[in-house]
Amino acid sequence: VTVKDIIDTIDFPTAYGSPIHAGRYATADASVVRRLREAGALIFGKSVTTEFATTHPGATCNPHNPQHTPGGSSSGSAAAVAAGVVPVALGSQTNGSVIRPASFCGVYGFKPTRGLLPRSGVFEQSPTLDQLGVFARSVEDLALVAEVMSGDDGLDAASRGLPPRQLLSVCRTEPPVTPRFCFVRTPWWEQMDEEARLACDAFVELMEGVVVRTELPAIVEQVLPWHAVVNEVELGFALQREYRHHPDQLSPVLRERVARSMTVPAVDYLAALDRVPHVAGAFDEYFERYDAILTPAALGAAPRGLGYTGNPIMQTVWSFGGLPSLSLPLLALSGGLPLGVQAVGACHNDARLLRSTRWLVEEFIQRSRA
């Protein structure tokens, strides 16, 4: 297992992708790392993160084409699995930092329900929005690793009272009835590359009978500014020491974000914070009818160049609400670059999501061969 460089490991330095913390060693493993070691995992090393898990990229390229970004902020974790360096890697997501790089690198990515994986010993960019995730080469591997790490560790308030989950055994069982999925284009469909739109339409046509088209509620268009406000304010607070004492060692774009966070009115932050549970529950009626909501995992293939990690807009709604989501590496675009299909499930129903998506992958493969 490789571990994103914002997650503490006692035997490797954890520098948060910043020269400010170069050579920093933690005094203890993060809770998820400790649980992995206890289960027999070998921590192979640390993987590159963008600066403080934000937008300024580190030195990682896409294994499918080195001229293209692997995505971010969990860039090194996604690339390590895609390149065959390791079978499993840990990442994190505050906006789109697991699902987008998984899509760009053509691997499976899983961001469980917020709180299922405790964040103790992980750099706290945004305590409201931060979530841990896993990259792997199969849905079953995602389920295994997430199960080992799951549950209340007595330290992370977001995990309080959550028991460990039986994910792998459920994932491996056959669904009691044929799963049903809905595909939503989202309000950002027209921002997608045309080739990506065509690939998604072809996927829906291929999966006729188990995938139907539907629309999202109007609330989703309001989520982007709410997410931006919460993330900006909490990021500014998290980096106040670095901003005051080492401003020249922060990237210009991050310095600007921290400075901007200090101008956000408290009432705007509290109003946006109040929306989180409403967004989490806005999709309950969908999950009464469907096992998962399907959407594109990104606006297209990985952008060319290493200075930009791509747009996380396809994950923002689900990250804000804390819903579990996966990227399934099912589609291929020109130049051999992959595109993931994103599957979103109901909060705290991660096992059902994993079981349904494992079935979906197998059905997709059978229909594609036919």
PDB file of C-alpha atoms in Angstrom, residues 159-260:
ATOM      1  CA  SER A 159     -16.487   8.712  12.889  1.00  0.00           C
ATOM      2  CA  ARG A 160     -18.018   8.790  16.355  1.00  0.00           C
ATOM      3  CA  GLY A 161     -20.357   5.855  16.912  1.00  0.00           C
ATOM      4  CA  LEU A 162     -19.769   4.282  13.495  1.00  0.00           C
ATOM      5  CA  PRO A 163     -18.981   0.559  13.776  1.00  0.00           C
ATOM      6  CA  PRO A 164     -16.606  -1.257  11.407  1.00  0.00           C
ATOM      7  CA  ARG A 165     -18.471  -2.334   8.268  1.00  0.00           C
ATOM      8  CA  GLN A 166     -18.692  -5.734   6.621  1.00  0.00           C
ATOM      9  CA  LEU A 167     -17.956  -4.546   3.106  1.00  0.00           C
ATOM     10  CA  LEU A 168     -16.102  -7.377   1.376  1.00  0.00           C
ATOM     11  CA  SER A 169     -18.529 -10.197   2.164  1.00  0.00           C
ATOM     12  CA  VAL A 170     -21.499  -8.112   1.013  1.00  0.00           C
ATOM     13  CA  CYS A 171     -19.638  -6.926  -2.068  1.00  0.00           C
ATOM     14  CA  ARG A 172     -19.026 -10.555  -3.100  1.00  0.00           C
ATOM     15  CA  THR A 173     -22.654 -11.657  -2.744  1.00  0.00           C
ATOM     16  CA  GLU A 174     -25.088 -11.633  -5.620  1.00  0.00           C
ATOM     17  CA  PRO A 175     -27.713  -8.870  -5.376  1.00  0.00           C
ATOM     18  CA  PRO A 176     -31.114 -10.241  -4.244  1.00  0.00           C
ATOM     19  CA  VAL A 177     -32.724  -8.644  -7.310  1.00  0.00           C
ATOM     20  CA  THR A 178     -31.257  -7.224 -10.503  1.00  0.00           C
ATOM     21  CA  PRO A 179     -29.768  -3.819  -9.580  1.00  0.00           C
ATOM     22  CA  ARG A 180     -31.170  -0.677 -11.152  1.00  0.00           C
ATOM     23  CA  PHE A 181     -29.240   2.505 -11.842  1.00  0.00           C
ATOM     24  CA  CYS A 182     -30.130   5.979 -13.012  1.00  0.00           C
ATOM     25  CA  PHE A 183     -27.783   8.044 -15.172  1.00  0.00           C
ATOM     26  CA  VAL A 184     -27.788  11.819 -14.700  1.00  0.00           C
ATOM     27  CA  ARG A 185     -26.066  14.185 -17.090  1.00  0.00           C
ATOM     28  CA  THR A 186     -25.816  16.887 -14.348  1.00  0.00           C
ATOM     29  CA  PRO A 187     -26.062  20.647 -15.043  1.00  0.00           C
ATOM     30  CA  TRP A 188     -22.449  20.586 -16.249  1.00  0.00           C
ATOM     31  CA  TRP A 189     -23.003  18.181 -19.138  1.00  0.00           C
ATOM     32  CA  GLU A 190     -22.372  20.867 -21.776  1.00  0.00           C
ATOM     33  CA  GLN A 191     -18.974  21.605 -20.228  1.00  0.00           C
ATOM     34  CA  MET A 192     -17.828  18.070 -21.027  1.00  0.00           C
ATOM     35  CA  ASP A 193     -15.688  17.203 -24.013  1.00  0.00           C
ATOM     36  CA  GLU A 194     -17.863  16.031 -26.895  1.00  0.00           C
ATOM     37  CA  GLU A 195     -16.059  12.685 -27.088  1.00  0.00           C
ATOM     38  CA  ALA A 196     -16.727  12.094 -23.383  1.00  0.00           C
ATOM     39  CA  ARG A 197     -20.431  12.888 -23.826  1.00  0.00           C
ATOM     40  CA  LEU A 198     -20.671  10.440 -26.722  1.00  0.00           C
ATOM     41  CA  ALA A 199     -18.895   7.749 -24.702  1.00  0.00           C
ATOM     42  CA  CYS A 200     -21.316   8.209 -21.787  1.00  0.00           C
ATOM     43  CA  ASP A 201     -24.343   8.081 -24.096  1.00  0.00           C
ATOM     44  CA  ALA A 202     -23.004   4.869 -25.649  1.00  0.00           C
ATOM     45  CA  PHE A 203     -22.559   3.398 -22.159  1.00  0.00           C
ATOM     46  CA  VAL A 204     -26.185   4.152 -21.243  1.00  0.00           C
ATOM     47  CA  GLU A 205     -27.400   2.597 -24.504  1.00  0.00           C
ATOM     48  CA  LEU A 206     -25.295  -0.528 -23.931  1.00  0.00           C
ATOM     49  CA  MET A 207     -26.712  -0.910 -20.418  1.00  0.00           C
ATOM     50  CA  GLU A 208     -30.333  -0.557 -21.509  1.00  0.00           C
ATOM     51  CA  GLY A 209     -32.682  -2.279 -19.114  1.00  0.00           C
ATOM     52  CA  VAL A 210     -30.607  -1.668 -15.990  1.00  0.00           C
ATOM     53  CA  VAL A 211     -29.678   2.007 -16.512  1.00  0.00           C
ATOM     54  CA  VAL A 212     -32.290   4.714 -17.097  1.00  0.00           C
ATOM     55  CA  ARG A 213     -31.886   8.444 -17.555  1.00  0.00           C
ATOM     56  CA  THR A 214     -33.236  10.932 -15.040  1.00  0.00           C
ATOM     57  CA  GLU A 215     -32.604  14.461 -13.752  1.00  0.00           C
ATOM     58  CA  LEU A 216     -31.107  15.825 -10.537  1.00  0.00           C
ATOM     59  CA  PRO A 217     -32.977  18.119  -8.115  1.00  0.00           C
ATOM     60  CA  ALA A 218     -32.515  21.860  -8.489  1.00  0.00           C
ATOM     61  CA  ILE A 219     -30.504  22.074  -5.259  1.00  0.00           C
ATOM     62  CA  VAL A 220     -27.388  20.714  -6.978  1.00  0.00           C
ATOM     63  CA  GLU A 221     -26.722  23.978  -8.825  1.00  0.00           C
ATOM     64  CA  GLN A 222     -26.458  25.816  -5.514  1.00  0.00           C
ATOM     65  CA  VAL A 223     -23.945  23.397  -4.000  1.00  0.00           C
ATOM     66  CA  LEU A 224     -20.851  24.755  -5.758  1.00  0.00           C
ATOM     67  CA  PRO A 225     -20.823  28.142  -3.969  1.00  0.00           C
ATOM     68  CA  TRP A 226     -21.688  26.494  -0.643  1.00  0.00           C
ATOM     69  CA  HIS A 227     -18.792  24.072  -1.009  1.00  0.00           C
ATOM     70  CA  ALA A 228     -16.426  26.872  -2.017  1.00  0.00           C
ATOM     71  CA  VAL A 229     -17.287  28.963   1.050  1.00  0.00           C
ATOM     72  CA  VAL A 230     -16.920  26.105   3.548  1.00  0.00           C
ATOM     73  CA  ASN A 231     -13.692  24.843   1.994  1.00  0.00           C
ATOM     74  CA  GLU A 232     -12.146  28.322   1.672  1.00  0.00           C
ATOM     75  CA  VAL A 233     -12.795  29.341   5.270  1.00  0.00           C
ATOM     76  CA  GLU A 234     -11.625  26.066   6.789  1.00  0.00           C
ATOM     77  CA  LEU A 235      -8.556  25.910   4.531  1.00  0.00           C
ATOM     78  CA  GLY A 236      -7.589  29.431   5.574  1.00  0.00           C
ATOM     79  CA  PHE A 237      -7.841  28.477   9.229  1.00  0.00           C
ATOM     80  CA  ALA A 238      -5.846  25.258   8.684  1.00  0.00           C
ATOM     81  CA  LEU A 239      -2.969  27.164   7.043  1.00  0.00           C
ATOM     82  CA  GLN A 240      -2.864  30.281   9.209  1.00  0.00           C
ATOM     83  CA  ARG A 241       0.517  29.328  10.748  1.00  0.00           C
ATOM     84  CA  GLU A 242       2.116  28.633   7.359  1.00  0.00           C
ATOM     85  CA  TYR A 243       0.605  31.819   5.939  1.00  0.00           C
ATOM     86  CA  ARG A 244       1.980  33.970   8.759  1.00  0.00           C
ATOM     87  CA  HIS A 245       5.436  32.453   9.128  1.00  0.00           C
ATOM     88  CA  HIS A 246       6.281  30.996   5.689  1.00  0.00           C
ATOM     89  CA  PRO A 247       4.231  32.904   3.086  1.00  0.00           C
ATOM     90  CA  ASP A 248       7.018  32.789   0.498  1.00  0.00           C
ATOM     91  CA  GLN A 249       6.993  28.988   0.610  1.00  0.00           C
ATOM     92  CA  LEU A 250       3.318  28.783  -0.296  1.00  0.00           C
ATOM     93  CA  SER A 251       2.390  28.793  -3.984  1.00  0.00           C
ATOM     94  CA  PRO A 252       0.899  32.113  -5.176  1.00  0.00           C
ATOM     95  CA  VAL A 253      -2.488  30.506  -5.807  1.00  0.00           C
ATOM     96  CA  LEU A 254      -2.634  29.051  -2.277  1.00  0.00           C
ATOM     97  CA  ARG A 255      -1.514  32.337  -0.711  1.00  0.00           C
ATOM     98  CA  GLU A 256      -4.354  34.029  -2.542  1.00  0.00           C
ATOM     99  CA  ARG A 257      -6.887  31.472  -1.340  1.00  0.00           C
ATOM    100  CA  VAL A 258      -5.816  31.873   2.294  1.00  0.00           C
ATOM    101  CA  ALA A 259      -5.971  35.665   2.038  1.00  0.00           C
ATOM    102  CA  ARG A 260      -9.413  35.473   0.433  1.00  0.00           C
TER     103      ARG A 260
END
